[in-house]
Phi, psi and omega in degrees: 000132181209154177242143178236136183248023180303323180297324178300313182295324178293319177298317180297320177298315180300326180268006179056045180251151171247173184301324178297324177296317180297317178303313181292310185292321184268348181068039179247170183265164176294330177297319178295318178296324177297319177298315179299321180297332181262010182057036176269153180293144174231167184288158176296329177300316178297313180299323177296318178297319179294315179301316180297314182296323183266353182058052179226171173265161184301324179294345178279347185235347183220144173241142173261128180243120178270102186280000000 
């Protein structure tokens, strides 16, 4: 079981955002962004904050991959 956040990075590019912007807008930590960068799992609360900050649905930022 694995999660991929490639869609998140694409959304951020479309919105001309960098990781520091995401940290500020979503109220998350740099450690959390590092986890996302490594495709590690994060809490649903974090994903909810990101969705709210970017005005997207969860399927717009994460994919579930059944390995």
